[in-house]
CSV table of C-alpha atoms in Angstrom, one decimal:
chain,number,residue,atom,x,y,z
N,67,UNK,CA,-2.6,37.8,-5.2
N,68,UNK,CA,-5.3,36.0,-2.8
N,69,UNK,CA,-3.9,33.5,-0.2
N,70,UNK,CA,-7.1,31.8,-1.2
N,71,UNK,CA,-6.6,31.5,-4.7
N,72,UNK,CA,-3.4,30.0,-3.9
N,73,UNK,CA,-5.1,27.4,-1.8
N,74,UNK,CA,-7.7,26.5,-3.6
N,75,UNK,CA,-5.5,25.5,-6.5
N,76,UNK,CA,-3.5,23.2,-3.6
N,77,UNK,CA,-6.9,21.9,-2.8
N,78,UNK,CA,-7.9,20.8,-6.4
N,79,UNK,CA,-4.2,19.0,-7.1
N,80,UNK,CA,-4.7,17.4,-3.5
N,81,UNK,CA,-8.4,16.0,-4.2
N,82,UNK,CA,-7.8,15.2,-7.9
N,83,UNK,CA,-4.9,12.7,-7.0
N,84,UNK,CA,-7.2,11.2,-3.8
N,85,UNK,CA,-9.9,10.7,-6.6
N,86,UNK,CA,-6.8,8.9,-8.6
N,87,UNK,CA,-6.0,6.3,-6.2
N,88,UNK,CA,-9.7,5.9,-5.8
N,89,UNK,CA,-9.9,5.1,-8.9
N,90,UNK,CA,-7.1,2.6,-8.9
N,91,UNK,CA,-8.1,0.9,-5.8
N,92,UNK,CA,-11.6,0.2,-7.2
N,93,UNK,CA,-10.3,-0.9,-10.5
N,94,UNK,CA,-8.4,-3.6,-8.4
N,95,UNK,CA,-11.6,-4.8,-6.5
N,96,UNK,CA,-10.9,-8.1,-7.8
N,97,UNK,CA,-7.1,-8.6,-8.4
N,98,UNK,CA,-5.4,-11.7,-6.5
N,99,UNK,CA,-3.5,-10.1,-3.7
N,100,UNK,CA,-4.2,-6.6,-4.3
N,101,UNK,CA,-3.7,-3.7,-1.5
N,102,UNK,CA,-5.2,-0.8,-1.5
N,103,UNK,CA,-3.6,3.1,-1.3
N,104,UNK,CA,-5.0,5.6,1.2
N,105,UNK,CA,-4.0,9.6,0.3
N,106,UNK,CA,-2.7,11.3,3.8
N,107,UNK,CA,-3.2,15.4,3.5
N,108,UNK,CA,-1.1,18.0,5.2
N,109,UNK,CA,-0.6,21.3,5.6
N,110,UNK,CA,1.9,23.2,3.8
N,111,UNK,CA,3.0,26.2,6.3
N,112,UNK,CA,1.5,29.0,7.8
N,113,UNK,CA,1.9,32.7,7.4
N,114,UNK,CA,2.7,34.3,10.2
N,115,UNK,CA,0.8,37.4,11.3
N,116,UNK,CA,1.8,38.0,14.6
N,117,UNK,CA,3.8,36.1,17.3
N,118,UNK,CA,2.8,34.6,20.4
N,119,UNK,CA,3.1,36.2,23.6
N,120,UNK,CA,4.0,35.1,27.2
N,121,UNK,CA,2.3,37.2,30.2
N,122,UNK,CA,4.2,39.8,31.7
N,123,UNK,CA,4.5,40.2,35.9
N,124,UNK,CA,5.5,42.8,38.2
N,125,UNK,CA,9.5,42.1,39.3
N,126,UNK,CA,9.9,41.8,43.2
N,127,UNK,CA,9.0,39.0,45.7
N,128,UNK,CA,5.4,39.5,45.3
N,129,UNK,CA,4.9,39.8,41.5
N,130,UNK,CA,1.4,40.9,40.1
N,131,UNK,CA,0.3,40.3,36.5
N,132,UNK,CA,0.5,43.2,34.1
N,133,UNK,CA,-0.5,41.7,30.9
N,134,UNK,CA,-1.4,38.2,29.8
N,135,UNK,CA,-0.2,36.4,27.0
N,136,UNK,CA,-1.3,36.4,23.2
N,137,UNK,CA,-2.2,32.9,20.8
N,138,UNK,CA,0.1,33.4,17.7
N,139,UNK,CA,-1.8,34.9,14.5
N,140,UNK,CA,-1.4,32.6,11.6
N,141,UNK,CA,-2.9,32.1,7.8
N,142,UNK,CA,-2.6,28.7,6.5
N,143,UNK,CA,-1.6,28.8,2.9
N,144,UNK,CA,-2.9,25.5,1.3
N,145,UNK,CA,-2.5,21.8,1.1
N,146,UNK,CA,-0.5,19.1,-0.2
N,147,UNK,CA,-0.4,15.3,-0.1
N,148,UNK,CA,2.0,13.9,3.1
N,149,UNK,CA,1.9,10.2,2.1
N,150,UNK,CA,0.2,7.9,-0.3
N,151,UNK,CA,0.1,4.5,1.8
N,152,UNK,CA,-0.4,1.3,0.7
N,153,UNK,CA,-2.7,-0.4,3.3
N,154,UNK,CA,-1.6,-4.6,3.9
N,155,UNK,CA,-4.4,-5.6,6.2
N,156,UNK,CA,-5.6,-9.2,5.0
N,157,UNK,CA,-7.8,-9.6,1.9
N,158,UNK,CA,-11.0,-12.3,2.1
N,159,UNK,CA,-10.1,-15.7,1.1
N,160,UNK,CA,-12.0,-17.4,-1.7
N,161,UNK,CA,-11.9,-21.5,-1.9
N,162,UNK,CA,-11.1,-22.4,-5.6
N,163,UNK,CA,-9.7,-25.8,-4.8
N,164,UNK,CA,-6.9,-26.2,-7.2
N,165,UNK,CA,-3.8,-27.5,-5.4
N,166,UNK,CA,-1.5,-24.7,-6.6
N,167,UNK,CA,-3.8,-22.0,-5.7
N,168,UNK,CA,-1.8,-20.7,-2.1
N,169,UNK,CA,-3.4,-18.2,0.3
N,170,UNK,CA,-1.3,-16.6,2.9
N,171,UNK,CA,-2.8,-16.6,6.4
N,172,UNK,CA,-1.2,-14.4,8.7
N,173,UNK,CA,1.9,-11.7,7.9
N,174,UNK,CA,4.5,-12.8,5.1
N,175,UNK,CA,4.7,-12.8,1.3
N,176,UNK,CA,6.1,-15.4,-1.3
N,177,UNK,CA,9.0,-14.8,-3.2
N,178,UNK,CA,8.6,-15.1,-7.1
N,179,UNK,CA,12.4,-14.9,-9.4
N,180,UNK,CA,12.4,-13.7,-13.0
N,181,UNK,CA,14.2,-15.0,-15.8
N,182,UNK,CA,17.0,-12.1,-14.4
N,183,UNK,CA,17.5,-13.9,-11.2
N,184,UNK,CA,15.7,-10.7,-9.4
N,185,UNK,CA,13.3,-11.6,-6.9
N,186,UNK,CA,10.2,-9.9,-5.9
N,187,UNK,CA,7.3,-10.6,-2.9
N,188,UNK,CA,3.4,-11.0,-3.6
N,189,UNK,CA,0.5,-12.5,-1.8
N,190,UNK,CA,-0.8,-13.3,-5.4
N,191,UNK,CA,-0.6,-16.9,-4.7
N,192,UNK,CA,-2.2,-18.0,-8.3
N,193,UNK,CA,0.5,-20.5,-8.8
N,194,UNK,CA,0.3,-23.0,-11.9
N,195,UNK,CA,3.2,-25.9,-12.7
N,196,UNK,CA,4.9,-24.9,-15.8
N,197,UNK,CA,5.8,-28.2,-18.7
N,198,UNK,CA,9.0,-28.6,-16.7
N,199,UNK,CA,7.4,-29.1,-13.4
N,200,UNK,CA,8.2,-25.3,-12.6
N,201,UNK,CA,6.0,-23.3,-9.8
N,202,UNK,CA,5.3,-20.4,-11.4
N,203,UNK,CA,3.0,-17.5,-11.1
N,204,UNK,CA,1.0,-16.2,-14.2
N,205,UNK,CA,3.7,-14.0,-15.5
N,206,UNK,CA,6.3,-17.3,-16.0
N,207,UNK,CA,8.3,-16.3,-13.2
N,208,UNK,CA,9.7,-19.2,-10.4
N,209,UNK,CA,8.4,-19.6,-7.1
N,210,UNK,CA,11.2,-19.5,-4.7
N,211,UNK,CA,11.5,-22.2,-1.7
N,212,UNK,CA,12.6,-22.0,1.7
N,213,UNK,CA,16.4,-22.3,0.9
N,214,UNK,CA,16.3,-19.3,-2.0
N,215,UNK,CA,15.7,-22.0,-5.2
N,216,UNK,CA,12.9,-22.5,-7.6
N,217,UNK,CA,10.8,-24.8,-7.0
N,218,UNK,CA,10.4,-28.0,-9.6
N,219,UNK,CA,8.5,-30.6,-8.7
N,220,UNK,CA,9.7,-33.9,-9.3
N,221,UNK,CA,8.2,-35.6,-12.3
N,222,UNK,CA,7.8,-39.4,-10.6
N,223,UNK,CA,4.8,-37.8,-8.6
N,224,UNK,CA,1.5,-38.8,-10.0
N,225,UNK,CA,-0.5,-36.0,-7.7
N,226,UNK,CA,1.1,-33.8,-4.9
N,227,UNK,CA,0.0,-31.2,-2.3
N,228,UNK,CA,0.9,-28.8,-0.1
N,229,UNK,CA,0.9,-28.3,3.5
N,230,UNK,CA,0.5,-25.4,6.1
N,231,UNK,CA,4.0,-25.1,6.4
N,232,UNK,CA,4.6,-25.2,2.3
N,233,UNK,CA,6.3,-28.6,2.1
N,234,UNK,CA,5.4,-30.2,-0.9
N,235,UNK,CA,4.0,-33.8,-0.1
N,236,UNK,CA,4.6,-36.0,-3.4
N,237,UNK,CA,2.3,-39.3,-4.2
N,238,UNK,CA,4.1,-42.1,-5.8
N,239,UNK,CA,2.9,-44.3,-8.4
N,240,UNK,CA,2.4,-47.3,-5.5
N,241,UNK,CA,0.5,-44.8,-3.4
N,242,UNK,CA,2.5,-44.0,-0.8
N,243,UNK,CA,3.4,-40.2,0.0
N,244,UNK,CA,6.6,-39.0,1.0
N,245,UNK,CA,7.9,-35.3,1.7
N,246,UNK,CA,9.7,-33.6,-1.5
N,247,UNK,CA,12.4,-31.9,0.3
N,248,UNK,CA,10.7,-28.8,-1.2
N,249,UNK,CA,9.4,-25.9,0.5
N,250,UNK,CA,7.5,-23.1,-0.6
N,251,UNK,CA,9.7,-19.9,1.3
N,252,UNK,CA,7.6,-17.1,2.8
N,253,UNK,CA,9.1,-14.0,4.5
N,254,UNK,CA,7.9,-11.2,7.0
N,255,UNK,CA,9.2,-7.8,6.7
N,256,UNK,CA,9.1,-5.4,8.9
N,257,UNK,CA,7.8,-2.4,7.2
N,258,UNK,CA,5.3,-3.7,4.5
N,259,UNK,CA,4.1,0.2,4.2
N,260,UNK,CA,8.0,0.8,2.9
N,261,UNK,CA,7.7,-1.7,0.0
N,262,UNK,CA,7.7,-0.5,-3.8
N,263,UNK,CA,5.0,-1.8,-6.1
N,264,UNK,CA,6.1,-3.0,-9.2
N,265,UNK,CA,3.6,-4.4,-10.8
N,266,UNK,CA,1.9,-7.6,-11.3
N,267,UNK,CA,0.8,-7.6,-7.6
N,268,UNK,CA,4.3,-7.7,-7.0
N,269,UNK,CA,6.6,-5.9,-4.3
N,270,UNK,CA,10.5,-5.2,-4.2
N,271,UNK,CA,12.5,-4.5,-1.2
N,272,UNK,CA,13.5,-1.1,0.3
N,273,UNK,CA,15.4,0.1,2.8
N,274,UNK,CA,12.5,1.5,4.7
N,275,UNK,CA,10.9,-1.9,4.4
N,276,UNK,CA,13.5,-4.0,6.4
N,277,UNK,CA,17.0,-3.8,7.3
N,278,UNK,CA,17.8,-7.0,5.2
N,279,UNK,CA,16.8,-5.7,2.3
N,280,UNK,CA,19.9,-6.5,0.5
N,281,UNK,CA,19.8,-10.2,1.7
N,282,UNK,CA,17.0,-11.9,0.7
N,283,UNK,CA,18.4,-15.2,2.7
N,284,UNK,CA,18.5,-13.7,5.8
N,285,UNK,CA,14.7,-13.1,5.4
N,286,UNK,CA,14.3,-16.8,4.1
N,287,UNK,CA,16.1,-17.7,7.4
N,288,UNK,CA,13.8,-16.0,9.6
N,289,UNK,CA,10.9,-17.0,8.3
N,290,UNK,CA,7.1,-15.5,8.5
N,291,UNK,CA,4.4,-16.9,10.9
N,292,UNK,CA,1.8,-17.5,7.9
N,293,UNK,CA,-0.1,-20.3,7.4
N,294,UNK,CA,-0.3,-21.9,3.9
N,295,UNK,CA,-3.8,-22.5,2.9
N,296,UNK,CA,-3.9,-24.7,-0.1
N,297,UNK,CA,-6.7,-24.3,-2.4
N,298,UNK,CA,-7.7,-20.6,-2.0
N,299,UNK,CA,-6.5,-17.1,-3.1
N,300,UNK,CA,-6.3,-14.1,-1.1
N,301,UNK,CA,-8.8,-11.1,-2.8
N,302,UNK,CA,-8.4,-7.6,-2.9
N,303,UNK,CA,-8.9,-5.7,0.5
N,304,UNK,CA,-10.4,-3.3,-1.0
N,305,UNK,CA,-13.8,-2.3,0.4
N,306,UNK,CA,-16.3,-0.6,-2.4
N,307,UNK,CA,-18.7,1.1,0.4
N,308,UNK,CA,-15.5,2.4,1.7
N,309,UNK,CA,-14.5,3.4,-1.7
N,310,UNK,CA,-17.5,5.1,-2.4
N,311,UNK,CA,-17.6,7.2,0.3
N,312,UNK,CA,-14.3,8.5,-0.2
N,313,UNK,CA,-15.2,9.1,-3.4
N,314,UNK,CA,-18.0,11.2,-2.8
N,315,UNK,CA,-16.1,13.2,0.3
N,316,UNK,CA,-13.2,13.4,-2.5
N,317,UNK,CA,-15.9,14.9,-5.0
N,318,UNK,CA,-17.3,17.7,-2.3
N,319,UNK,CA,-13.7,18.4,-1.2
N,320,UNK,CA,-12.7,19.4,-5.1
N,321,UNK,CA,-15.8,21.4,-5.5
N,322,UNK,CA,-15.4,23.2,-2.6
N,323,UNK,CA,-12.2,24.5,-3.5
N,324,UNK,CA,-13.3,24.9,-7.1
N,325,UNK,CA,-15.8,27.1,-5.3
N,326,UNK,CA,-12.9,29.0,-3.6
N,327,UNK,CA,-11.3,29.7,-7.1
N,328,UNK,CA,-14.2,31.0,-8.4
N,329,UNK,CA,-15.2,33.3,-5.3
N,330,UNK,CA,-11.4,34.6,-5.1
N,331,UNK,CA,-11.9,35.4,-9.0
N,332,UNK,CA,-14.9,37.4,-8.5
N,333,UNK,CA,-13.1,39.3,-5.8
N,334,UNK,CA,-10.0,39.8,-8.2
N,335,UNK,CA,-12.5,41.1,-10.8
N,336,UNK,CA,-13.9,43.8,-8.1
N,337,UNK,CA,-10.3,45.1,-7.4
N,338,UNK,CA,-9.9,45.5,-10.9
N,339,UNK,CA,-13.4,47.2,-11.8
N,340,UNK,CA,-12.2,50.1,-8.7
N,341,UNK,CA,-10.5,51.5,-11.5
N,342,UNK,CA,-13.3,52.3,-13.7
């Protein structure tokens, strides 16, 4: 069998799932908080034809060269994907000026808690206040303050907002504004690359992702260095020129190695018409 037909086949799997997360990432071009993937290729291994080698000298105290040395000899035998990353660089902000609308400016994430208890990180900020005076997100689930409880605002405030630093400042009936004693909690982890979509533009923790990743509180206690910006949401990152390039480089690459199939068939076919 051709190396070539081999490779080609690698080529076509490789390109087919780079067109796949194309495909996703421009179907996201307008979801809240979304980050785009990027397809990483590698190698697979190489055949080796020959070894490399070193020159070769005379022995004695004036040695003289008898040979020099040789580059290995080695046939590369296809491609596969080597990572699938998710890419967190900030998304453009877009004013909406509702109150509960929460843009993250810097590195950090919110922490949203389903009905479970189990807690999850997003930079969706699309937050609405439930009948109960919940912070939730658009799936029901509870935004999460700085010390690890939903938030509920209390229902004396006529109006509230929310500051840089996520306090809640409630406005009382006579006027006057006080602070809440509530918090919206961010967190900073140290490898957002190693966090596990689930969803919803919503993240969970993995070992990869920080150290902490069992304790949730510890992350609360240090903290991100984000800005809250009240009344705007953080887009997609994902660029569509970008996109589109990719998409046609991704197109090229699978029809060049369709192109490979096809030649190694014809070659396949000679070796078999020897026989007549």
């Amino acid at each position: 069998m051709l190396r070539s037909l081999n490779s080609g086949v690698s080529g076509l799997k490789g390109f087919q799932t780079k067109l796949d997360v194309i495909g996703n990432n421009i179907a996201n071009v307008n979801t809240v908080g979304f980050k785009k993937g990027r397809v990483v290729f590698e190698d697979i291994f190489s055949q080796t034809v020959k070894g490399a080698t070193g020159p070769t000298q005379t022995p004695g105290p004036n040695p003289l060269p008898l040979s020099g040395g040789t580059n290995p000899i080695q046939v590369g035998l296809g491609t596969r994907i080597g990572s699938i990353d998710t890419l967190h660089t900030p998304g453009s902000p877009t004013t909406t000026n509702i109150g509960t609308d929460l843009y993250l400016d810097g590195d950090g994430f919110f922490v949203v808690e389903d009905a479970a208890q189990k807690q999850f990180l997003t930079r969706a900020g699309n937050f609405t206040l439930d009948s109960n005076n919940n912070l939730v997100n658009q799936n029901g689930m509870f935004v999460v303050g700085q010390d690890g409880e939903p938030i509920n605002v209390p229902d004396k405030y006529i109006t509230f907002s929310i500051d840089t630093n996520g306090r809640i400042i409630g406005v009382n009936p006579d006027g006057t504004s006080e602070d809440s004693g509530f918090k919206i909690g961010t967190i900073a982890v140290d490898n957002p690359k190693g966090l596990l979509k689930a969803g919803g533009s919503l993240y969970t923790l993995t070992p990869n992702a920080d150290a902490d990743a069992g304790d949730i509180a510890a992350l609360f206690t240090e903290g991100s260095n984000a800005q809250i910006i009240s009344g705007a949401l953080e887009m997609s990152n994902v660029d569509l020129s970008e996109e589109l390039t990719e998409m046609i480089t991704a197109q090229r690459g699978f029809q060049a190695n369709a192109k490979i199939i096809t030649v190694s068939d014809s070659i396949l076919e000679e070796l078999v018409n020897l026989k007549r």
